[in-house]
Short mmCIF file of C-alpha atoms in Angstrom, two decimals:
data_model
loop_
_atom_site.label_atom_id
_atom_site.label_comp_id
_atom_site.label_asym_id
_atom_site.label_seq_id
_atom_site.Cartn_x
_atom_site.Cartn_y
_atom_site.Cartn_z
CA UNK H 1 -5.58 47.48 -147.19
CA UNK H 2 -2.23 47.86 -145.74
CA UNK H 3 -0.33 45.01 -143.82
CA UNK H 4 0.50 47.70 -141.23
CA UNK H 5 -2.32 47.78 -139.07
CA UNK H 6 -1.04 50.59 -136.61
CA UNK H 7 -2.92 53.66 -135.97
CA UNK H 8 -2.18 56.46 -138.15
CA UNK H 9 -2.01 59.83 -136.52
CA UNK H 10 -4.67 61.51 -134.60
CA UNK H 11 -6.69 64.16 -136.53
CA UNK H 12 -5.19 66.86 -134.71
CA UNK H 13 -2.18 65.82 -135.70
CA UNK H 14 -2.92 64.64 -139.24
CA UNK H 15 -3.90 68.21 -139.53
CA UNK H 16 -0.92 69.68 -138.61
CA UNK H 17 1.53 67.60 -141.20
CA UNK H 18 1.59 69.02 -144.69
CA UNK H 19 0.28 66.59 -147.35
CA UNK H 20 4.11 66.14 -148.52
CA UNK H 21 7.31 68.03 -149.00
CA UNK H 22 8.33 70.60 -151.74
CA UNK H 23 10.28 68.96 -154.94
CA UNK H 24 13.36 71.19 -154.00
CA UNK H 25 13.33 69.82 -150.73
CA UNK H 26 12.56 66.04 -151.30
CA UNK H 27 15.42 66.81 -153.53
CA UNK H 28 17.62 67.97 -150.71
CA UNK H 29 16.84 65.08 -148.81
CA UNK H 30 18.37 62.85 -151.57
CA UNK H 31 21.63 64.54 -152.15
CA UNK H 32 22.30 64.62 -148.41
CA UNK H 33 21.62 60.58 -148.43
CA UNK H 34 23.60 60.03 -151.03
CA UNK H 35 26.80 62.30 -149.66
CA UNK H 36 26.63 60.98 -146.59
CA UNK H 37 26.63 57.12 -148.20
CA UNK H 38 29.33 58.00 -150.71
CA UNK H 39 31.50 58.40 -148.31
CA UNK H 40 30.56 55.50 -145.84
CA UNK H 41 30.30 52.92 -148.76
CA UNK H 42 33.20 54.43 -151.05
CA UNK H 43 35.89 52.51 -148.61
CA UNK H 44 35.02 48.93 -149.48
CA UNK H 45 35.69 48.77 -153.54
CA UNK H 46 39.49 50.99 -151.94
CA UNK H 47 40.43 48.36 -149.10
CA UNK H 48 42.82 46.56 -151.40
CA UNK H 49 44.53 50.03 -152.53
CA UNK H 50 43.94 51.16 -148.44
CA UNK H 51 45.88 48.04 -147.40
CA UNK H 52 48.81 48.43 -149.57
CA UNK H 53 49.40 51.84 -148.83
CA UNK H 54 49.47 50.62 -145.37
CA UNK H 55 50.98 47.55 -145.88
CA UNK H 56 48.82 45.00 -144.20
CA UNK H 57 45.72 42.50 -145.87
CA UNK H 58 42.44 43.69 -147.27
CA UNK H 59 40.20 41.98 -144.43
CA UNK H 60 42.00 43.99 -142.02
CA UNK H 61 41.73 47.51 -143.95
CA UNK H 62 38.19 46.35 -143.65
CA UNK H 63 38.80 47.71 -139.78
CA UNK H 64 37.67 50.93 -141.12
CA UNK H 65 34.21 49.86 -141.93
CA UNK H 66 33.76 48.91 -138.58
CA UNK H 67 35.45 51.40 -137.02
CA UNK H 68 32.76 53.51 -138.95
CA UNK H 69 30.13 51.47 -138.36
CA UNK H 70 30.66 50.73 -134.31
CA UNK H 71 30.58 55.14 -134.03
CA UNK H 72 27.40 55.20 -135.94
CA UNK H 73 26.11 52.25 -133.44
CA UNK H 74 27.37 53.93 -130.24
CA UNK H 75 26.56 58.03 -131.64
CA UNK H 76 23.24 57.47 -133.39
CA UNK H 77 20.83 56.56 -129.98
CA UNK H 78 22.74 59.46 -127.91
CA UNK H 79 21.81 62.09 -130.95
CA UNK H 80 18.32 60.68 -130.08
CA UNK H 81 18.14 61.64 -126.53
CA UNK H 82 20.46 64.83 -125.88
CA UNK H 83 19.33 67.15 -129.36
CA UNK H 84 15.89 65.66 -129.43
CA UNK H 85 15.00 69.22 -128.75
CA UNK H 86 17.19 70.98 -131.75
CA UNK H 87 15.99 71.61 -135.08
CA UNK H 88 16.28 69.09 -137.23
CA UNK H 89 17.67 70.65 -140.05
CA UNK H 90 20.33 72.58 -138.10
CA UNK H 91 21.24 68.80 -136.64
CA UNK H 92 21.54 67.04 -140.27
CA UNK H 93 23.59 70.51 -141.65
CA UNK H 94 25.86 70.10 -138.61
CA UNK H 95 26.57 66.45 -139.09
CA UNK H 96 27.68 66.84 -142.69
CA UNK H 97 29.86 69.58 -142.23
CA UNK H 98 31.58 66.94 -139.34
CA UNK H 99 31.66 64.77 -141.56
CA UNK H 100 33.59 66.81 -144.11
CA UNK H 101 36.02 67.45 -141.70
CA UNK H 102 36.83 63.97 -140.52
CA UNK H 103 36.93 62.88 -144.81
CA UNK H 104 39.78 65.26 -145.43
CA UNK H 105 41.71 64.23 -141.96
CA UNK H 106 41.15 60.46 -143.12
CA UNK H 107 42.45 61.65 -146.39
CA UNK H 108 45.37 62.90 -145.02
CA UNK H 109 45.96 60.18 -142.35
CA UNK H 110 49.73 58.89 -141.83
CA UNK H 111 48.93 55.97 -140.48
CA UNK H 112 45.88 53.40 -140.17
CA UNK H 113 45.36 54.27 -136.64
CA UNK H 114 44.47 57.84 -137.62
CA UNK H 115 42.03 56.74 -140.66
CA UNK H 116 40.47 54.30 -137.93
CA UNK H 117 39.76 57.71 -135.86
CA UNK H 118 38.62 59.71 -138.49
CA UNK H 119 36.31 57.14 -139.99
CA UNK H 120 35.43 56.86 -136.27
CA UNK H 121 34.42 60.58 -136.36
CA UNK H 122 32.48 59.93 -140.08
CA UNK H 123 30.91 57.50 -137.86
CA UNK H 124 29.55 60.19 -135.28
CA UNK H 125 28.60 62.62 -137.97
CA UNK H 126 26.54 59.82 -139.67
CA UNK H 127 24.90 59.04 -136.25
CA UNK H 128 23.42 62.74 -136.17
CA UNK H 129 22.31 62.74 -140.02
CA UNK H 130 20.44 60.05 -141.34
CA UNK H 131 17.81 58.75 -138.65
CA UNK H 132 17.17 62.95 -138.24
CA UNK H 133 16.44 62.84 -142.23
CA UNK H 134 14.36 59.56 -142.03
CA UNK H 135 12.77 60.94 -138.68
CA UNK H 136 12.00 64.67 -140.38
CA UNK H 137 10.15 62.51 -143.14
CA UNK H 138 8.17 61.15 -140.67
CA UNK H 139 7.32 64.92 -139.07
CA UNK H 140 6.75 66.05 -142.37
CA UNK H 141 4.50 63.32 -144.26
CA UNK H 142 1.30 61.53 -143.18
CA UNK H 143 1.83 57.49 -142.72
CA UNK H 144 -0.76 56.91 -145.84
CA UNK H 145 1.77 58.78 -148.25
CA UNK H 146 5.27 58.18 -146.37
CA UNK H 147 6.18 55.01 -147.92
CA UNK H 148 6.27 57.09 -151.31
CA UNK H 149 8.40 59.56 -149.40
CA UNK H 150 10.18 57.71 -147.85
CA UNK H 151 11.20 55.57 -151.06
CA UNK H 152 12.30 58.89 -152.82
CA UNK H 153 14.61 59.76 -150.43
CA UNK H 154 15.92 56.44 -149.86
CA UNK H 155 16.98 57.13 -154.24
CA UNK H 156 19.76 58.87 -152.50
CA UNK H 157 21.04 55.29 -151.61
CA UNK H 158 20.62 54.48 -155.53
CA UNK H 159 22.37 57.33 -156.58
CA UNK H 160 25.17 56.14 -154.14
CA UNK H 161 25.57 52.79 -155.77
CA UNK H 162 24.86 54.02 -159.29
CA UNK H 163 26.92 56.95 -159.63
CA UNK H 164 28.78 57.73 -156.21
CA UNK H 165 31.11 54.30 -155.50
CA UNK H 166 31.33 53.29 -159.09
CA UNK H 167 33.14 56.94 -159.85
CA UNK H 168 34.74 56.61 -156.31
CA UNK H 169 36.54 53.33 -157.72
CA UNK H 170 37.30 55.46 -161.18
CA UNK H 171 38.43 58.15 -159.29
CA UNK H 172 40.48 56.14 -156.98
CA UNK H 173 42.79 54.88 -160.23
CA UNK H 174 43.32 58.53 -161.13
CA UNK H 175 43.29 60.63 -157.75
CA UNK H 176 44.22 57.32 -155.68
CA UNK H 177 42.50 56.44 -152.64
CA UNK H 178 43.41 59.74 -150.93
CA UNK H 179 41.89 61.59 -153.51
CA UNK H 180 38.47 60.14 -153.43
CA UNK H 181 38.00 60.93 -149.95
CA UNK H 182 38.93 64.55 -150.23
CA UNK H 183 36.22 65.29 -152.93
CA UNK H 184 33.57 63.23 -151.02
CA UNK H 185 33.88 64.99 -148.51
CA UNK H 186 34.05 68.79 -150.17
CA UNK H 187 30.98 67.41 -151.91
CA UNK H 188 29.33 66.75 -148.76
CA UNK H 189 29.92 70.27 -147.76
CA UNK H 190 28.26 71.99 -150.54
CA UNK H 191 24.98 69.82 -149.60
CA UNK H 192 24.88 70.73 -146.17
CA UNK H 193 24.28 74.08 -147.18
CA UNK H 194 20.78 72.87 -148.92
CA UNK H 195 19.89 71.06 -145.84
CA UNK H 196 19.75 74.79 -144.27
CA UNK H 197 16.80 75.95 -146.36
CA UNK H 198 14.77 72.64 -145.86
CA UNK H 199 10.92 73.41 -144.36
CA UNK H 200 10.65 73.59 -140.37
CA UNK H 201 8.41 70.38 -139.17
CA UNK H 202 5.55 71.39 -137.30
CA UNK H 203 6.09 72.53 -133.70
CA UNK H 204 4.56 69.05 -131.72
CA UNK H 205 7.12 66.74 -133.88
CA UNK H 206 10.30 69.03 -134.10
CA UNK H 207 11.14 68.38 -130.41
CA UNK H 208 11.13 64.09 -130.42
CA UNK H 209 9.97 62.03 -128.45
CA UNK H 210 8.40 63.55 -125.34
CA UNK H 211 8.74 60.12 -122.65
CA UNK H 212 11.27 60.08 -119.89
CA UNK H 213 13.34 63.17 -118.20
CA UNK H 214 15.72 65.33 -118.49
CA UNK H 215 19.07 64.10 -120.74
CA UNK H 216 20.69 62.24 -117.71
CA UNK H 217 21.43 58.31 -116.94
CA UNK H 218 17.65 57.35 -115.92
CA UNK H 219 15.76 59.73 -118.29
CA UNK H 220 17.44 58.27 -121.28
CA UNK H 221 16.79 54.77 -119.83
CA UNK H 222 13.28 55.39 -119.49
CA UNK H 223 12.93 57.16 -123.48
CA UNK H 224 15.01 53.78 -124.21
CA UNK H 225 12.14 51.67 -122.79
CA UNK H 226 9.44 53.22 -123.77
CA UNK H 227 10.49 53.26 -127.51
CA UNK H 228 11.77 49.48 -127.71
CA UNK H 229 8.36 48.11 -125.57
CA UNK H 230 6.13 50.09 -127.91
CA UNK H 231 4.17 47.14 -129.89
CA UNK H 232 6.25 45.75 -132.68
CA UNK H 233 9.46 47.90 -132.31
CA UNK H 234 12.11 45.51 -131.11
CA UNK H 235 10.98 42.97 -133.32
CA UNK H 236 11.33 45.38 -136.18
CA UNK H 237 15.52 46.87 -134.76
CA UNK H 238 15.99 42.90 -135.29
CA UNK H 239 14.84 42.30 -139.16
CA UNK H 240 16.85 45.58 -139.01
CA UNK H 241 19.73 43.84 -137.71
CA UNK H 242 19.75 40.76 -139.67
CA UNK H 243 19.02 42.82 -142.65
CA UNK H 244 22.35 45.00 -142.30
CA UNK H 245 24.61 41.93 -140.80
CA UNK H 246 23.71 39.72 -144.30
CA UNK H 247 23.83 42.54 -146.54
CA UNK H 248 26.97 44.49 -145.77
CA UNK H 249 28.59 40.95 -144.63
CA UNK H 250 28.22 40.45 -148.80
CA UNK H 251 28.58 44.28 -149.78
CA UNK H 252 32.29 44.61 -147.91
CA UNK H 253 33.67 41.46 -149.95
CA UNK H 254 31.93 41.16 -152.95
CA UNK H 255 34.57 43.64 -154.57
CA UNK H 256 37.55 42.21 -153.04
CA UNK H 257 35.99 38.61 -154.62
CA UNK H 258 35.73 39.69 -158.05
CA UNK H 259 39.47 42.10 -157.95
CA UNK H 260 40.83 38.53 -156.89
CA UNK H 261 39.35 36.38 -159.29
CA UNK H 262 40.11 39.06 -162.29
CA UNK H 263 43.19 40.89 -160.97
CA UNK H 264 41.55 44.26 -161.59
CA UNK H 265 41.30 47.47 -160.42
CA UNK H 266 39.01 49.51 -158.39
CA UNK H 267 37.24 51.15 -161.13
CA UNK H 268 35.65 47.64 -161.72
CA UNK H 269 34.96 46.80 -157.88
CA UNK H 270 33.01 50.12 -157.76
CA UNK H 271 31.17 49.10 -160.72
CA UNK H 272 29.48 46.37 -159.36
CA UNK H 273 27.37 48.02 -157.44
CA UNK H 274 26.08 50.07 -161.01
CA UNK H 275 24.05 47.20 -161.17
CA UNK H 276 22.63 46.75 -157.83
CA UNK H 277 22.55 50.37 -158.23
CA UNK H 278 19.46 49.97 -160.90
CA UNK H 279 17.97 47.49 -159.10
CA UNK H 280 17.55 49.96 -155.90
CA UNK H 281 16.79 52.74 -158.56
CA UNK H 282 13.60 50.56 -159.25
CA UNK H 283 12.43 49.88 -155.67
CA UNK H 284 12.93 53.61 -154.50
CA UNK H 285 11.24 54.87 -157.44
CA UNK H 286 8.41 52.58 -157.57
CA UNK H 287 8.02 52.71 -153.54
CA UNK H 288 4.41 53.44 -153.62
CA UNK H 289 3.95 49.89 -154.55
CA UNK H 290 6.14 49.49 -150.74
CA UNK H 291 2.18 51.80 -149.68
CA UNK H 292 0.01 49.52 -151.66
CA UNK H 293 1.28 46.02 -151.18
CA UNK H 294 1.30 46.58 -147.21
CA UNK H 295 4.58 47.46 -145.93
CA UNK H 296 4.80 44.58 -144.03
CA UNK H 297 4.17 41.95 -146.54
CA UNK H 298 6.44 44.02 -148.34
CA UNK H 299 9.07 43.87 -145.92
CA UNK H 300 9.11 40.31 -145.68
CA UNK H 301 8.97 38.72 -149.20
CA UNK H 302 11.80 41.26 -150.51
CA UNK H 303 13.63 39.31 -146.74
CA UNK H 304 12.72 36.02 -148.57
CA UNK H 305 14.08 36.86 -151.84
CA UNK H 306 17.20 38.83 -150.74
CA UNK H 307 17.87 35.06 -149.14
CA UNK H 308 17.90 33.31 -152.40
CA UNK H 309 19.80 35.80 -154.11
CA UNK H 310 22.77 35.74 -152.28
CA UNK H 311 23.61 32.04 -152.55
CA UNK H 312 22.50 32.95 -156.60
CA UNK H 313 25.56 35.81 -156.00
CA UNK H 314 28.00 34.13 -154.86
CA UNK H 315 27.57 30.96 -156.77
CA UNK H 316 27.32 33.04 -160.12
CA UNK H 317 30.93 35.33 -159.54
CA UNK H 318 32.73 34.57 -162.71
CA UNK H 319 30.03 34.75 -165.07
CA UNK H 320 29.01 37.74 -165.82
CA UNK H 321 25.61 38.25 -166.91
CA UNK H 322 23.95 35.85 -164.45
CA UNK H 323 26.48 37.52 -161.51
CA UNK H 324 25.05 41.46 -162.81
CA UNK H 325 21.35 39.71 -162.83
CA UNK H 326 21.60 38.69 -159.22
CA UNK H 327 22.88 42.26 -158.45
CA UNK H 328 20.02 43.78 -159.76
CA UNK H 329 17.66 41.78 -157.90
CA UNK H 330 20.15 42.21 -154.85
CA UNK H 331 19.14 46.27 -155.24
CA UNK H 332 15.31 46.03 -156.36
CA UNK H 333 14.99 43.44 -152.94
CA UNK H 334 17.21 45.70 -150.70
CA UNK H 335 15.49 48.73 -151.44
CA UNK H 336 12.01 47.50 -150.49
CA UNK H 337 13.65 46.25 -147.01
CA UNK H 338 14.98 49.79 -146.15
CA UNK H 339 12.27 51.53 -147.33
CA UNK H 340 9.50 49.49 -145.63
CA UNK H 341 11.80 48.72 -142.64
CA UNK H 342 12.03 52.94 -142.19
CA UNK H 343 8.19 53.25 -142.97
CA UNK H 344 7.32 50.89 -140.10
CA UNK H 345 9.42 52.08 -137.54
CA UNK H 346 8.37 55.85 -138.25
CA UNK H 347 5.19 54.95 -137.95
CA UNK H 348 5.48 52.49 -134.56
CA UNK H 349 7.75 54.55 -132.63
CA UNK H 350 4.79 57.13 -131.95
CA UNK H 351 5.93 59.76 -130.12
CA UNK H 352 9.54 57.69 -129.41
CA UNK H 353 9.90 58.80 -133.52
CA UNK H 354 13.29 60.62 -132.66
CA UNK H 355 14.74 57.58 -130.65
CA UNK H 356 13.66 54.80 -132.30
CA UNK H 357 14.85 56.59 -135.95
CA UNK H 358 18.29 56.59 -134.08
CA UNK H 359 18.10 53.34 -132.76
CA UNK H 360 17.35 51.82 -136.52
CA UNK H 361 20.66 53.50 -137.35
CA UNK H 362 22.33 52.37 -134.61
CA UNK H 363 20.88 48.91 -134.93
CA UNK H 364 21.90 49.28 -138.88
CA UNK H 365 25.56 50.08 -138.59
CA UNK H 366 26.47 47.50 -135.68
CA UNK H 367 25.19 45.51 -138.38
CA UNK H 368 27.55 46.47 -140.52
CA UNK H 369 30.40 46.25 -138.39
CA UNK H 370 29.22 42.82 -137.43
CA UNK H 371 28.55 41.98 -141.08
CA UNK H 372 31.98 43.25 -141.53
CA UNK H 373 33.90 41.11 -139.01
CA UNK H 374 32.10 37.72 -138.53
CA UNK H 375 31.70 37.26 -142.08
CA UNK H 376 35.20 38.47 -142.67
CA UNK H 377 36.40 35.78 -141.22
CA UNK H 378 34.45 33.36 -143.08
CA UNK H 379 35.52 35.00 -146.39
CA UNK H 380 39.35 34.31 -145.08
CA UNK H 381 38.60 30.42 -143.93
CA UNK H 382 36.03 29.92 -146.43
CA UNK H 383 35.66 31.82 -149.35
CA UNK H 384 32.92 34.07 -150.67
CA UNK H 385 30.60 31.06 -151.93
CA UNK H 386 30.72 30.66 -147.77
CA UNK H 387 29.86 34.33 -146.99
CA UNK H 388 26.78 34.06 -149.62
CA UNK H 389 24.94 30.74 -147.60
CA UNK H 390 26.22 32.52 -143.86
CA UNK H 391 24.33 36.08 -145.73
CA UNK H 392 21.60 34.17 -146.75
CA UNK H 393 21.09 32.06 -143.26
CA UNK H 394 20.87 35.58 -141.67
CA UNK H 395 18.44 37.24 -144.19
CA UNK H 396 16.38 34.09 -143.39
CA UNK H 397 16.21 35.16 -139.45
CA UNK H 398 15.03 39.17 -140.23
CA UNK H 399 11.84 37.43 -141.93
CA UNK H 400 11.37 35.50 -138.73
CA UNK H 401 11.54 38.91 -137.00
CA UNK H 402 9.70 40.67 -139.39
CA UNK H 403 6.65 38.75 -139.17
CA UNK H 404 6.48 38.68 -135.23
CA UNK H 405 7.11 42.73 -135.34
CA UNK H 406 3.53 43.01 -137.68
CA UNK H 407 1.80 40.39 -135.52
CA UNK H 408 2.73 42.62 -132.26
CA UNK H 409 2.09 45.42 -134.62
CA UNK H 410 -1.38 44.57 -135.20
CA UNK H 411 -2.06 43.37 -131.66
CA UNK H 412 -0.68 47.09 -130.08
CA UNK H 413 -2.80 49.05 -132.66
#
């Protein structure tokens, strides 16, 4: 019996969602995640090559996370109340070819005020893309089987830390900095082009949420209410929160840590997270266990252990095969969060799926511009033993949240 105890759909409903989603197109679905977070996570093993080209320090090169981070906060929620009513597919396509567009002009970019805009624009593009992917999953599959979905396209994610920044960093020493961000974003191109040919979602889901007016000032605020009162839902945007604030606040400076103590390149700052790569690889492949276990249970041990394996991380940098252990834990915990944390919220937003999907990205990216900045500056004072026990400390407040959003969850259903 699941953790979850909200309602799954009604029958008529149930019977118009397909049992699950063509191979080809799960497939789809997993390239486009792991384009789009090539190219958002590729920047943090570059800062130090970023910075010097630019001439100023690595923690403030680290500006372009946010910058990237704060448009995916601010774009995300406003994709989820004016093109509730476009196709979803047409909406993901759309954002990736954006999002090719502003890699090449940050490619290009003469100064760091123009890569802070066109990461800005990456930002926007990544607002309309992945809570429309995680929300079409949740059109397309039945809450009984979506964990298992879910966790397959969430792989995209693995292949991003397994394959995409580790050959991002290689590239970087070879094609520089500049380089790397061009073919990201060509690569992104030729995906969107998959996205195209991608199932329509049955007529009742493809429009979003249905609450609320027209797309002006007090119809959006009454969508917005309706989604974050709905039993469980607020509770779940902050484990969301705290999840994205300790994790990126350790994924932004873990690289810069290790290129410090070594004196190496990027190649081997992108190749640390190979081995948190395998460790997601596990979770997202095994995420029927997320379906079995109860996704809420789920969601809060993998909270719990995340917590001890940061201080493990950055008290083991230096040593290298307990430092690639804690890694690999870092990505098996990780990927349970994000896969149970999506799973929940599909499931609890009701008909608010559209919104709330955007509001978990929004939620999940001024995480990582918060993660970014406040634990910046405790990198800079402190040092990165500092930004493991501040990481941890957080991780420790999103099971807090995460166990009042499935006792709400089980009083609302």
């Amino acid at each position: 019996m699941s953790s979850s105890c909200s309602p799954s759909p009604s029958p008529a409903l149930a019977a118009d969602m397909p049992a699950g989603l063509p191979g080809w197109a799960v497939a789809a679905l997993i390239a486009a995640v792991a384009g789009i977070g090539t190219e958002a996570f590729a920047v943090a093993p570059l800062l130090i090559d970023i910075a010097r080209d630019f001439d100023m320090a690595a923690t403030d090169a680290a500006f372009a996370i946010s910058a990237y981070g704060l448009a995916v906060a601010v774009s995300a929620p406003l994709f989820g109340l004016f093109a509730g009513h476009l196709p979803r597919r047409r909406l993901i396509a759309a954002g990736m070819v954006i999002a090719t567009i502003a890699g090449i002009v940050a490619a290009t970019a003469q100064s760091f005020g123009m890569l802070l805009a066109a990461r800005m624009l990456s930002g926007l593009a990544c607002g309309a893309v992945l809570p429309t992917i995680y929300a079409y999953v949740g059109d397309m599959v039945p809450f009984a089987a979506r964990g298992r979905v879910m966790g397959r396209v969430m792989f995209g994610w693995a292949i991003t830390m397994v394959t995409g920044v580790p050959l991002a960093g290689i590239a970087a020493e070879h094609l520089g900095w500049r380089g790397t961000l061009t073919a990201a974003a060509l690569i992104i191109l030729v995906l969107a082009v998959a996205v195209l040919r991608l199932p329509q979602p049955p007529a009742r889901n493809a429009a979003g949420p249905a609450t609320g007016s027209g797309p002006d000032a007090a119809g959006f605020l009454a969508r917005l209410r309706h989604a974050v009162t709905r039993p469980g839902v607020a509770a779940l945007l902050a484990t969301n929160l705290a999840n994205m604030v300790s994790f990126y606040g350790i994924y932004a400076y873990v690289g810069t840590a290790l290129r410090n103590l070594e004196g190496s390149g990027a190649a081997a700052a992108g190749a640390i997270v190979l081995w948190y790569g395998v460790g997601l690889a596990g979770s997202t492949l095994n995420a029927r266990l997320v379906d079995r276990v109860g996704k809420d249970r789920a969601l809060t041990v993998a909270l719990a252990v995340l917590a001890v394996d940061m201080v493990a991380m950055s008290q083991s940098l230096g040593r290298p095969v307990a430092f690639e252990a804690t890694l690999i834990l870092w990505g098996l915990a990780q990927g349970t969060v994000v896969t149970a944390l999506n799973t929940l919220a599909t499931e609890r937003a009701g008909t608010a799926r559209g919104l709330v999907m955007a509001l978990m990205s929004a939620v999940t990216y001024l995480g990582i511009s918060t993660g970014t900045a406040v634990l910046g500056l405790v990198m800079a004072a402190h040092g990165f033993a500092a930004v493991g026990l501040a990481a941890a400390t957080i991780s420790l407040a999103g099971v807090a949240a995460a166990r009042i959003s499935a006792r709400q969850g089980r009083i609302g259903g």
